[in-house]
Coordinates of C-alpha atoms in Angstrom, one line a residue:
Chain A
M1 CA 0.0 0.0 0.0
E2 CA 1.2 3.5 -0.8
P3 CA 2.0 5.8 2.1
I4 CA -0.5 8.5 2.9
S5 CA 0.7 11.6 1.2
D6 CA -2.3 13.8 1.6
Q7 CA -4.5 12.9 4.5
T8 CA -7.3 15.2 3.4
E9 CA -7.5 13.8 -0.1
L10 CA -7.5 10.3 1.4
L11 CA -10.4 11.2 3.7
E12 CA -12.3 12.7 0.8
Q13 CA -11.9 9.5 -1.1
Y14 CA -13.0 7.6 2.0
L15 CA -16.2 9.7 2.1
D16 CA -16.7 9.2 -1.6
G17 CA -16.6 5.4 -1.0
T18 CA -14.0 4.8 -3.6
L19 CA -11.2 3.3 -1.6
E20 CA -10.4 -0.4 -1.8
A21 CA -11.4 -2.5 1.1
D22 CA -7.9 -2.7 2.6
E23 CA -7.3 1.1 2.2
A24 CA -10.7 1.8 3.9
A25 CA -9.8 -0.5 6.7
R26 CA -6.4 1.3 7.1
V27 CA -8.1 4.7 7.2
E28 CA -10.6 3.4 9.8
A29 CA -7.7 2.1 12.0
L30 CA -6.0 5.5 11.7
L31 CA -9.2 7.3 12.7
R32 CA -9.5 5.2 15.8
E33 CA -6.1 6.3 16.9
D34 CA -6.0 9.9 15.7
A35 CA -8.4 12.4 17.2
A36 CA -7.3 15.2 14.9
M37 CA -7.9 13.0 11.9
R38 CA -11.4 12.3 13.2
D39 CA -12.0 16.1 13.5
T40 CA -10.8 16.6 9.9
L41 CA -13.1 13.8 8.7
E42 CA -16.0 15.4 10.6
Q43 CA -15.3 18.8 9.0
L44 CA -15.1 17.2 5.5
R45 CA -18.4 15.4 6.1
L46 CA -20.1 18.7 7.1
E47 CA -18.8 20.5 4.1
R48 CA -19.9 17.6 1.9
D49 CA -23.4 17.5 3.4
L50 CA -23.7 21.2 2.8
R51 CA -22.8 20.9 -0.8
V52 CA -25.2 18.0 -1.3
R53 CA -27.9 20.2 0.2
V54 CA -27.0 23.0 -2.2
F55 CA -27.1 20.6 -5.2
A56 CA -30.5 19.3 -4.0
S57 CA -31.8 22.8 -3.7
L58 CA -31.0 23.3 -7.4
E59 CA -33.7 20.8 -8.3
G60 CA -36.4 23.3 -7.9
G61 CA -40.0 22.3 -7.5
H62 CA -41.8 19.4 -9.2
R63 CA -44.0 21.9 -11.0
E64 CA -41.1 23.8 -12.6
A65 CA -39.4 20.6 -13.8
D66 CA -42.7 19.1 -14.9
A67 CA -43.4 22.3 -16.9
A68 CA -40.0 22.1 -18.5
A69 CA -40.6 18.4 -19.4
E70 CA -44.1 19.1 -20.8
R71 CA -42.7 22.0 -22.9
F72 CA -40.1 19.7 -24.4
V73 CA -42.6 16.9 -25.0
A74 CA -44.9 19.4 -26.7
S75 CA -42.0 20.6 -28.9
V76 CA -41.2 17.0 -29.8
A77 CA -44.8 16.5 -30.8
R78 CA -44.8 19.6 -32.9
R79 CA -41.5 18.6 -34.5
E80 CA -42.9 15.2 -35.4
H81 CA -46.0 16.8 -36.9
V82 CA -43.9 19.1 -39.0
R83 CA -41.7 16.1 -40.0
R84 CA -44.8 14.1 -41.1
L85 CA -46.0 17.1 -43.1
A86 CA -42.6 17.4 -44.7
R87 CA -42.6 13.7 -45.5
M88 CA -46.1 14.0 -47.1
A89 CA -45.0 17.1 -49.0
R90 CA -42.0 15.2 -50.3
F91 CA -44.1 12.3 -51.4
V92 CA -46.6 14.6 -53.2
A93 CA -43.7 16.5 -54.8
A94 CA -42.2 13.2 -56.0
A95 CA -45.5 12.0 -57.4
A96 CA -46.0 15.4 -59.2
A97 CA -42.5 15.2 -60.6
V98 CA -43.1 11.7 -61.9
V99 CA -46.3 12.8 -63.6
L100 CA -44.6 15.9 -65.1
I101 CA -41.6 13.8 -66.3
G102 CA -44.0 11.2 -67.9
F103 CA -46.0 14.0 -69.5
G104 CA -42.8 15.6 -70.8
I105 CA -41.5 12.3 -72.3
G106 CA -44.9 11.7 -73.9
W107 CA -45.1 15.2 -75.3
T108 CA -41.6 14.9 -76.7
G109 CA -42.1 11.5 -78.2
R110 CA -45.6 12.0 -79.5
A111 CA -44.4 12.3 -83.1
A112 CA -42.8 8.9 -83.0
L113 CA -45.9 7.3 -81.5
D114 CA -48.4 8.8 -83.9
P115 CA -49.1 6.7 -87.1
Q116 CA -47.6 8.5 -90.1
P117 CA -49.6 8.6 -93.4
G118 CA -48.0 6.4 -96.1
P119 CA -46.8 7.6 -99.5
V120 CA -49.5 9.3 -101.6
T121 CA -50.9 6.8 -104.2
P122 CA -50.9 7.9 -107.8
V123 CA -54.6 7.2 -108.1
A124 CA -56.4 10.3 -106.7
Q125 CA -60.0 10.3 -105.8
G126 CA -60.8 12.8 -108.6
E127 CA -59.0 10.7 -111.1
A128 CA -61.0 7.7 -110.1
A129 CA -64.1 9.7 -110.4
S130 CA -63.2 10.6 -114.0
Y131 CA -63.6 6.9 -115.1
R132 CA -67.1 7.0 -116.4
V133 CA -67.1 4.1 -118.9
A134 CA -65.6 0.7 -118.6
V135 CA -65.2 -2.0 -121.3
A136 CA -65.3 -5.6 -120.3
V137 CA -63.2 -8.0 -122.3
T138 CA -64.6 -11.5 -122.4
D139 CA -63.3 -14.8 -123.8
D140 CA -65.2 -17.1 -126.2
A141 CA -67.1 -18.6 -123.2
G142 CA -68.3 -15.2 -122.2
N143 CA -66.1 -14.9 -119.0
V144 CA -64.8 -11.4 -118.2
V145 CA -61.0 -11.6 -118.5
A146 CA -60.3 -7.8 -118.2
V147 CA -61.9 -4.5 -117.6
Q148 CA -60.6 -1.3 -119.2
P149 CA -61.9 2.0 -117.9
F150 CA -62.2 5.0 -120.1
S151 CA -63.0 8.6 -119.4
S152 CA -65.4 9.1 -122.3
I153 CA -67.8 7.0 -124.3
D154 CA -65.9 7.9 -127.6
E155 CA -62.7 6.3 -126.3
A156 CA -64.6 3.3 -125.2
E157 CA -66.3 2.8 -128.5
R158 CA -63.1 3.3 -130.4
F159 CA -61.4 0.7 -128.2
S160 CA -64.3 -1.7 -128.7
R161 CA -64.2 -1.3 -132.5
D162 CA -60.5 -1.9 -132.6
L163 CA -60.8 -4.9 -130.3
K164 CA -63.6 -6.3 -132.4
A165 CA -61.6 -5.8 -135.7
W166 CA -58.6 -7.5 -134.1
Q167 CA -60.7 -10.5 -133.0
D168 CA -62.3 -10.8 -136.4
N169 CA -58.9 -10.7 -138.2
R170 CA -57.6 -13.3 -135.8
R171 CA -60.6 -15.6 -136.2
Q172 CA -60.3 -15.2 -140.1
L173 CA -56.6 -16.1 -139.9
E174 CA -57.3 -19.2 -137.7
Q175 CA -59.9 -20.4 -140.3
G176 CA -57.3 -20.1 -143.1
G177 CA -58.5 -16.9 -144.4
V178 CA -56.4 -14.2 -146.0
L179 CA -55.4 -11.2 -143.9
L180 CA -55.5 -8.0 -145.8
V181 CA -52.3 -6.0 -145.3
G182 CA -54.3 -2.8 -145.4
D183 CA -56.3 -3.9 -142.4
R184 CA -55.5 -1.7 -139.5
F185 CA -55.5 -2.6 -135.9
Chain B
M1 CA -61.3 -1.2 -27.1
E2 CA -58.9 1.7 -27.4
Q3 CA -57.0 1.9 -30.6
Q4 CA -53.4 2.9 -30.8
P5 CA -52.9 5.8 -33.3
R6 CA -51.2 4.7 -36.5
N7 CA -47.5 5.3 -37.2
V8 CA -46.7 6.0 -33.5
D9 CA -43.0 5.3 -32.8
P10 CA -42.8 3.3 -29.6
T11 CA -39.4 4.9 -28.8
I12 CA -41.1 8.3 -28.6
A13 CA -43.4 7.1 -25.9
L14 CA -40.4 5.6 -23.9
F15 CA -38.4 8.8 -24.5
E16 CA -41.2 11.1 -23.3
R17 CA -41.7 9.0 -20.2
A18 CA -37.9 9.2 -19.5
V19 CA -38.0 13.0 -19.9
R20 CA -40.9 13.3 -17.4
E21 CA -39.2 11.0 -15.0
H22 CA -35.7 12.6 -15.0
S23 CA -36.3 16.3 -15.8
R24 CA -36.1 17.5 -12.3
R25 CA -32.7 16.0 -11.6
L26 CA -31.4 16.9 -15.0
L27 CA -32.4 20.5 -14.6
A28 CA -30.5 20.5 -11.3
I29 CA -27.3 19.1 -13.0
A30 CA -27.6 21.7 -15.7
R31 CA -28.0 24.5 -13.1
A32 CA -25.1 23.3 -11.0
I33 CA -22.7 23.3 -14.0
V34 CA -23.7 26.3 -16.0
G35 CA -24.6 28.5 -13.0
H36 CA -25.4 32.0 -14.3
R37 CA -23.5 31.6 -17.5
A38 CA -26.5 30.2 -19.5
A39 CA -30.1 29.2 -19.0
P40 CA -30.3 25.7 -17.5
E41 CA -33.5 25.1 -19.3
D42 CA -31.9 25.8 -22.7
V43 CA -29.1 23.3 -21.8
L44 CA -31.7 20.7 -20.9
Q45 CA -33.8 21.3 -24.0
Q46 CA -30.8 21.1 -26.3
A47 CA -29.5 18.0 -24.5
L48 CA -32.9 16.3 -24.8
L49 CA -33.2 17.3 -28.4
N50 CA -29.8 15.7 -29.2
L51 CA -31.0 12.5 -27.6
Y52 CA -34.3 12.6 -29.4
E53 CA -32.6 13.0 -32.8
H54 CA -30.7 9.8 -32.1
R55 CA -33.3 8.1 -30.0
H56 CA -33.1 4.8 -32.0
R57 CA -29.5 4.3 -31.0
Y58 CA -30.2 4.0 -27.3
D59 CA -32.0 1.7 -24.9
W60 CA -34.7 3.7 -23.1
R61 CA -35.5 1.2 -20.4
E62 CA -32.6 2.6 -18.2
P63 CA -32.1 6.0 -19.6
G64 CA -30.9 7.9 -16.4
G65 CA -27.1 7.6 -17.0
L66 CA -27.4 8.4 -20.6
M67 CA -29.5 11.5 -20.0
R68 CA -27.2 12.7 -17.2
R69 CA -24.1 12.3 -19.5
T70 CA -25.8 14.2 -22.3
V71 CA -26.8 17.1 -20.0
V72 CA -23.3 17.3 -18.6
N73 CA -21.8 17.3 -22.0
E74 CA -24.2 19.9 -23.3
A75 CA -23.6 22.1 -20.3
L76 CA -19.8 21.9 -20.8
R77 CA -20.2 22.5 -24.5
I78 CA -22.2 25.7 -23.8
L79 CA -19.6 26.9 -21.3
R80 CA -16.8 26.4 -23.9
Q81 CA -18.5 28.7 -26.3
P82 CA -16.7 32.0 -26.6
R83 CA -19.7 34.3 -26.1
M84 CA -21.6 33.6 -22.9
T85 CA -24.6 35.5 -21.9
V86 CA -25.1 35.9 -18.2
V87 CA -28.7 35.0 -17.4
A88 CA -30.9 36.2 -14.6
E89 CA -30.7 34.3 -11.4
D90 CA -33.5 31.9 -11.6
H91 CA -32.3 29.3 -9.1
P92 CA -35.2 27.7 -7.3
G93 CA -35.6 28.6 -3.7
R94 CA -33.5 31.7 -4.1
G95 CA -35.7 33.4 -1.6
G96 CA -35.7 30.5 0.7
S97 CA -38.7 28.4 1.8
P98 CA -40.9 29.7 4.6
D99 CA -39.9 26.7 6.7
E100 CA -36.1 27.3 6.3
P101 CA -34.4 29.5 8.8
M102 CA -33.0 32.6 7.1
E103 CA -29.4 31.9 8.3
Q104 CA -29.4 28.4 6.7
D105 CA -30.8 29.9 3.5
E106 CA -28.0 32.5 3.5
T107 CA -25.4 29.7 4.0
V108 CA -26.8 27.7 1.1
R109 CA -26.8 30.8 -1.1
A110 CA -23.1 31.5 -0.1
V111 CA -22.2 27.9 -1.0
R112 CA -24.0 28.2 -4.3
E113 CA -22.2 31.3 -5.2
A114 CA -18.9 29.7 -4.2
I115 CA -19.6 26.7 -6.4
D116 CA -20.5 29.0 -9.2
R117 CA -17.0 30.5 -9.0
L118 CA -15.3 27.2 -9.4
P119 CA -13.8 26.2 -12.8
E120 CA -16.4 24.3 -14.8
H121 CA -14.8 20.9 -14.7
F122 CA -14.4 21.2 -10.9
R123 CA -18.1 21.9 -10.7
A124 CA -19.1 19.1 -13.0
A125 CA -16.9 16.6 -11.2
L126 CA -18.4 17.6 -7.8
V127 CA -22.0 17.4 -9.0
L128 CA -21.4 14.0 -10.5
C129 CA -19.6 12.7 -7.5
E130 CA -21.6 14.1 -4.6
Y131 CA -25.0 14.6 -6.1
E132 CA -25.2 11.9 -8.7
Q133 CA -23.0 9.6 -6.6
M134 CA -21.1 8.4 -9.7
S135 CA -17.9 6.4 -9.4
Y136 CA -14.6 8.0 -10.5
N137 CA -14.6 5.8 -13.5
E138 CA -18.1 6.9 -14.6
I139 CA -17.1 10.6 -14.0
A140 CA -14.0 10.1 -16.1
E141 CA -16.1 8.6 -18.9
V142 CA -18.6 11.5 -18.8
L143 CA -16.0 14.2 -18.7
Q144 CA -13.7 12.4 -21.1
C145 CA -10.6 12.5 -18.9
S146 CA -8.5 10.1 -16.7
V147 CA -9.5 8.9 -13.3
A148 CA -6.5 10.7 -11.9
Q149 CA -7.7 13.9 -13.4
V150 CA -11.1 13.4 -11.8
K151 CA -9.5 12.9 -8.4
T152 CA -7.4 16.1 -8.9
W153 CA -10.5 18.1 -9.9
L154 CA -12.5 16.9 -7.0
H155 CA -9.8 17.5 -4.5
R156 CA -9.0 21.0 -5.8
G157 CA -12.6 21.9 -6.1
R158 CA -13.3 20.9 -2.5
R159 CA -10.3 22.8 -1.2
Q160 CA -11.1 25.9 -3.2
L161 CA -14.7 25.8 -1.9
A162 CA -13.5 25.4 1.6
G163 CA -11.2 28.4 1.2
M164 CA -14.0 30.5 -0.2
L165 CA -16.4 29.5 2.6
K166 CA -13.8 30.0 5.3
D167 CA -13.8 33.7 4.2
Y168 CA -17.5 33.7 4.3
V169 CA -17.6 32.2 7.8
E170 CA -15.0 34.6 9.1
G171 CA -16.9 37.5 7.5
K172 CA -20.0 36.4 9.3
T173 CA -18.3 36.3 12.6
R174 CA -16.9 39.9 12.2
K175 CA -20.0 41.5 13.5
S176 CA -20.4 44.3 15.9
P177 CA -21.7 43.6 19.4
D178 CA -25.1 45.1 18.5
G179 CA -25.5 42.4 15.7
T180 CA -25.0 44.6 12.7
D181 CA -22.9 43.3 9.8
Q182 CA -19.5 44.8 9.7
R183 CA -18.3 43.1 6.5
S184 CA -16.8 45.5 4.0
D185 CA -18.3 43.7 0.9

């Protein structure tokens, strides 16, 4: 054990209850023999009791401490409320951002999504309307093998005449007839 | 059957209970350490707010030690700030309770003022040791120093207080025979 270098400090630690058991026993042995040391211990104990009283007096009343606690609890509740609102606002803002982004993407890409008209066909509606007469070409059995439209009756009649002359010439040739060179087709 | 509100964090309920349970003692610790240099309520509020922000890290079934440590650290942090505002004396019982003899009240006030003049770490160590009855190891952990440092602060704090109060006691005894106070302060 170390020698006692500062009796007061040792007694303070004895009062604090922090000495090891053998150190405490040694102090108690010394106290039994030394009246001055007992007086010092008593003085230290009084000082200590006074300090503890002072610290205890700082506690204040229950009402004051309760009020402080309630103020804090209320501020925590307010803070949580604000935090919940902020969370909700963040969620709404995020949802709005998603909608806006989706709309933006849709708006930007609408040209790619819309069906494009194909190339203009050479047959215009007005042109089709101009075909007023059609000549049906039939075989020997009377089946229609072709239809030729014409824009006027004159053209259709001319085509029919030419076609008939060609058919007659061909039939005459097939029957061993003579084809006149001057015939026109 | 009573229904629990939705989305209630159970930690908040434990935290609020701990605040209500310990606020009185925590307020006393804050008062003892900051004295007149800051508002003890502000110290308590900030300390509790720090705990609340990180409430999920801690076990709230035995929160006393944690709350004390946080209040002490917050009080010391505030005292370390360069600009300190001296607040009005709002110590509870400043006027003394009706049941308390005036002389005892005066003694308590003198001790308070003497404690308030101690260096901040001396005050903190004394409060934790004598009021909170912490071991030297626990005090060293809270004040982030060695056990030897704690012993030194405690011893010096007590001796400085004894010196200041000796002056007070001697001043009190220097009274005239007719009972008037002859102190020069």
